[in-house]
Amino acid sequence: MEVFRCATHPDVETSLRCGKCDKPICPKCMVETPVGARCQECARINKLPTFQVSNKQLLIASCVGFVIAVVYGFLWGILSLYANFIILNLLLGAGAGYVIGEGMSRVINRKRGTKLAVIAGVMVIVSGVASVFTPLGMIYSASVMFIVIDVLAVGIGIYVAINRLR
């Protein structure tokens, strides 16, 4: 059996070699993979392309999410004024999360990830704030009960948005 010096640790003798590039490796730098021992360079595990989101894509998704959040927020506020049902408001909050999450995902080719989910959650909050600043929205949200319902609706929307992009 031939004995080599590890490429990373020259003071360590080894008979192991990377199964891909045939570089000598010691047990310290060996990475066990389903197809055998690999060096750390060959075994480098990359994220799936779906979860690789560039800063440019984050910016594009944020801008689109903001526009959707503001438009949906104003529609949410107007519907809440004329149809004063608690369940409708909760459904509108969940709808905000779905529409914002889906819109952000579609504009950047169905990408997903933690940063996108956090941005979508913030955009649902923007949508909830926009719903309060509709015409007469301040009067509608003056009641403590309606404030609690709005906060609960925004919470449901955040949950939905995060689950769309996780």
GROMACS .gro file of C-alpha atoms in nm:
model
  166
    1MET     CA    1   0.000   0.000   0.000
    2GLU     CA    2   0.135   0.337  -0.102
    3VAL     CA    3   0.163   0.608   0.165
    4PHE     CA    4   0.118   0.975   0.074
    5ARG     CA    5   0.132   1.305   0.256
    6CYS     CA    6  -0.198   1.485   0.304
    7ALA     CA    7  -0.236   1.781   0.067
    8THR     CA    8  -0.373   2.002   0.347
    9HIS     CA    9  -0.161   1.866   0.635
   10PRO     CA   10   0.185   1.779   0.492
   11ASP     CA   11   0.306   1.635   0.823
   12VAL     CA   12   0.036   1.360   0.821
   13GLU     CA   13   0.089   1.038   0.627
   14THR     CA   14  -0.218   0.883   0.471
   15SER     CA   15  -0.328   0.623   0.223
   16LEU     CA   16  -0.664   0.789   0.159
   17ARG     CA   17  -0.734   0.973  -0.163
   18CYS     CA   18  -1.026   1.184  -0.278
   19GLY     CA   19  -1.262   0.974  -0.487
   20LYS     CA   20  -1.313   1.259  -0.734
   21CYS     CA   21  -0.984   1.447  -0.781
   22ASP     CA   22  -0.748   1.177  -0.641
   23LYS     CA   23  -0.582   1.424  -0.402
   24PRO     CA   24  -0.426   1.264  -0.089
   25ILE     CA   25  -0.638   1.340   0.220
   26CYS     CA   26  -0.607   1.257   0.588
   27PRO     CA   27  -0.898   1.151   0.811
   28LYS     CA   28  -0.920   1.507   0.952
   29CYS     CA   29  -0.996   1.667   0.617
   30MET     CA   30  -1.192   1.377   0.469
   31VAL     CA   31  -1.564   1.437   0.409
   32GLU     CA   32  -1.777   1.126   0.394
   33THR     CA   33  -2.029   1.142   0.110
   34PRO     CA   34  -2.275   0.882  -0.024
   35VAL     CA   35  -2.028   0.804  -0.305
   36GLY     CA   36  -1.718   0.777  -0.085
   37ALA     CA   37  -1.447   0.991   0.071
   38ARG     CA   38  -1.396   1.336  -0.078
   39CYS     CA   39  -1.165   1.627  -0.008
   40GLN     CA   40  -1.329   1.941   0.128
   41GLU     CA   41  -1.320   2.118  -0.210
   42CYS     CA   42  -1.490   1.834  -0.398
   43ALA     CA   43  -1.746   1.774  -0.123
   44ARG     CA   44  -1.850   2.137  -0.102
   45ILE     CA   45  -2.226   2.132  -0.079
   46ASN     CA   46  -2.407   2.418  -0.253
   47LYS     CA   47  -2.757   2.538  -0.181
   48LEU     CA   48  -3.028   2.457  -0.429
   49PRO     CA   49  -3.065   2.729  -0.695
   50THR     CA   50  -3.415   2.801  -0.566
   51PHE     CA   51  -3.266   2.927  -0.237
   52GLN     CA   52  -2.980   3.129  -0.392
   53VAL     CA   53  -3.112   3.484  -0.396
   54SER     CA   54  -2.883   3.766  -0.506
   55ASN     CA   55  -2.894   4.118  -0.363
   56LYS     CA   56  -3.035   4.246  -0.692
   57GLN     CA   57  -3.319   3.994  -0.672
   58LEU     CA   58  -3.384   4.093  -0.309
   59LEU     CA   59  -3.409   4.458  -0.416
   60ILE     CA   60  -3.647   4.377  -0.702
   61ALA     CA   61  -3.863   4.158  -0.477
   62SER     CA   62  -3.867   4.428  -0.209
   63CYS     CA   63  -3.983   4.695  -0.453
   64VAL     CA   64  -4.254   4.474  -0.598
   65GLY     CA   65  -4.359   4.365  -0.249
   66PHE     CA   66  -4.385   4.729  -0.139
   67VAL     CA   67  -4.607   4.822  -0.435
   68ILE     CA   68  -4.830   4.519  -0.379
   69ALA     CA   69  -4.845   4.594  -0.005
   70VAL     CA   70  -4.953   4.955  -0.051
   71VAL     CA   71  -5.214   4.878  -0.319
   72TYR     CA   72  -5.351   4.580  -0.127
   73GLY     CA   73  -5.347   4.781   0.195
   74PHE     CA   74  -5.564   5.055   0.049
   75LEU     CA   75  -5.806   4.797  -0.092
   76TRP     CA   76  -5.805   4.619   0.244
   77GLY     CA   77  -5.887   4.944   0.422
   78ILE     CA   78  -6.172   5.028   0.186
   79LEU     CA   79  -6.325   4.680   0.212
   80SER     CA   80  -6.294   4.691   0.591
   81LEU     CA   81  -6.487   5.018   0.599
   82TYR     CA   82  -6.783   4.889   0.402
   83ALA     CA   83  -6.792   4.528   0.517
   84ASN     CA   84  -6.727   4.541   0.888
   85PHE     CA   85  -6.699   4.165   0.952
   86ILE     CA   86  -6.430   4.030   1.182
   87ILE     CA   87  -6.373   3.714   0.978
   88LEU     CA   88  -6.348   3.916   0.656
   89ASN     CA   89  -6.073   4.128   0.809
   90LEU     CA   90  -5.882   3.817   0.916
   91LEU     CA   91  -5.921   3.670   0.567
   92LEU     CA   92  -5.799   3.996   0.413
   93GLY     CA   93  -5.490   3.975   0.636
   94ALA     CA   94  -5.421   3.619   0.520
   95GLY     CA   95  -5.483   3.731   0.162
   96ALA     CA   96  -5.229   4.008   0.202
   97GLY     CA   97  -4.968   3.755   0.310
   98TYR     CA   98  -5.048   3.526   0.020
   99VAL     CA   99  -5.055   3.796  -0.248
  100ILE     CA  100  -4.738   3.966  -0.125
  101GLY     CA  101  -4.546   3.639  -0.085
  102GLU     CA  102  -4.656   3.500  -0.417
  103GLY     CA  103  -4.593   3.827  -0.602
  104MET     CA  104  -4.242   3.857  -0.461
  105SER     CA  105  -4.165   3.495  -0.545
  106ARG     CA  106  -4.295   3.515  -0.901
  107VAL     CA  107  -4.108   3.831  -0.994
  108ILE     CA  108  -3.773   3.665  -0.918
  109ASN     CA  109  -3.845   3.327  -1.077
  110ARG     CA  110  -3.998   3.144  -0.779
  111LYS     CA  111  -3.700   3.194  -0.549
  112ARG     CA  112  -3.738   3.130  -0.177
  113GLY     CA  113  -3.536   3.189   0.135
  114THR     CA  114  -3.523   3.336   0.482
  115LYS     CA  115  -3.438   3.689   0.370
  116LEU     CA  116  -3.732   3.693   0.128
  117ALA     CA  117  -3.964   3.562   0.400
  118VAL     CA  118  -3.856   3.838   0.639
  119ILE     CA  119  -3.903   4.105   0.372
  120ALA     CA  120  -4.249   3.966   0.291
  121GLY     CA  121  -4.341   3.978   0.660
  122VAL     CA  122  -4.237   4.343   0.678
  123MET     CA  123  -4.441   4.417   0.365
  124VAL     CA  124  -4.750   4.266   0.529
  125ILE     CA  125  -4.698   4.513   0.814
  126VAL     CA  126  -4.673   4.791   0.553
  127SER     CA  127  -4.999   4.666   0.403
  128GLY     CA  128  -5.167   4.670   0.745
  129VAL     CA  129  -5.049   5.026   0.807
  130ALA     CA  130  -5.168   5.131   0.459
  131SER     CA  131  -5.510   4.985   0.537
  132VAL     CA  132  -5.541   5.220   0.833
  133PHE     CA  133  -5.452   5.529   0.628
  134THR     CA  134  -5.738   5.497   0.380
  135PRO     CA  135  -6.013   5.759   0.371
  136LEU     CA  136  -6.194   5.735   0.706
  137GLY     CA  137  -5.959   5.454   0.808
  138MET     CA  138  -5.845   5.639   1.118
  139ILE     CA  139  -6.205   5.659   1.240
  140TYR     CA  140  -6.257   5.287   1.175
  141SER     CA  141  -5.945   5.183   1.365
  142ALA     CA  142  -6.009   5.409   1.667
  143SER     CA  143  -6.182   5.129   1.857
  144VAL     CA  144  -5.965   4.900   2.070
  145MET     CA  145  -6.148   4.593   1.939
  146PHE     CA  146  -6.074   4.687   1.578
  147ILE     CA  147  -5.708   4.753   1.660
  148VAL     CA  148  -5.677   4.405   1.812
  149ILE     CA  149  -5.847   4.251   1.509
  150ASP     CA  150  -5.619   4.442   1.273
  151VAL     CA  151  -5.309   4.331   1.462
  152LEU     CA  152  -5.435   3.971   1.457
  153ALA     CA  153  -5.505   3.998   1.082
  154VAL     CA  154  -5.155   4.133   1.019
  155GLY     CA  155  -5.011   3.848   1.228
  156ILE     CA  156  -5.200   3.593   1.019
  157GLY     CA  157  -5.077   3.767   0.704
  158ILE     CA  158  -4.716   3.753   0.825
  159TYR     CA  159  -4.755   3.381   0.897
  160VAL     CA  160  -4.893   3.315   0.548
  161ALA     CA  161  -4.625   3.527   0.376
  162ILE     CA  162  -4.341   3.356   0.561
  163ASN     CA  163  -4.478   3.012   0.479
  164ARG     CA  164  -4.506   3.106   0.110
  165LEU     CA  165  -4.136   3.192   0.091
  166ARG     CA  166  -3.969   2.959   0.340
   0.00000   0.00000   0.00000
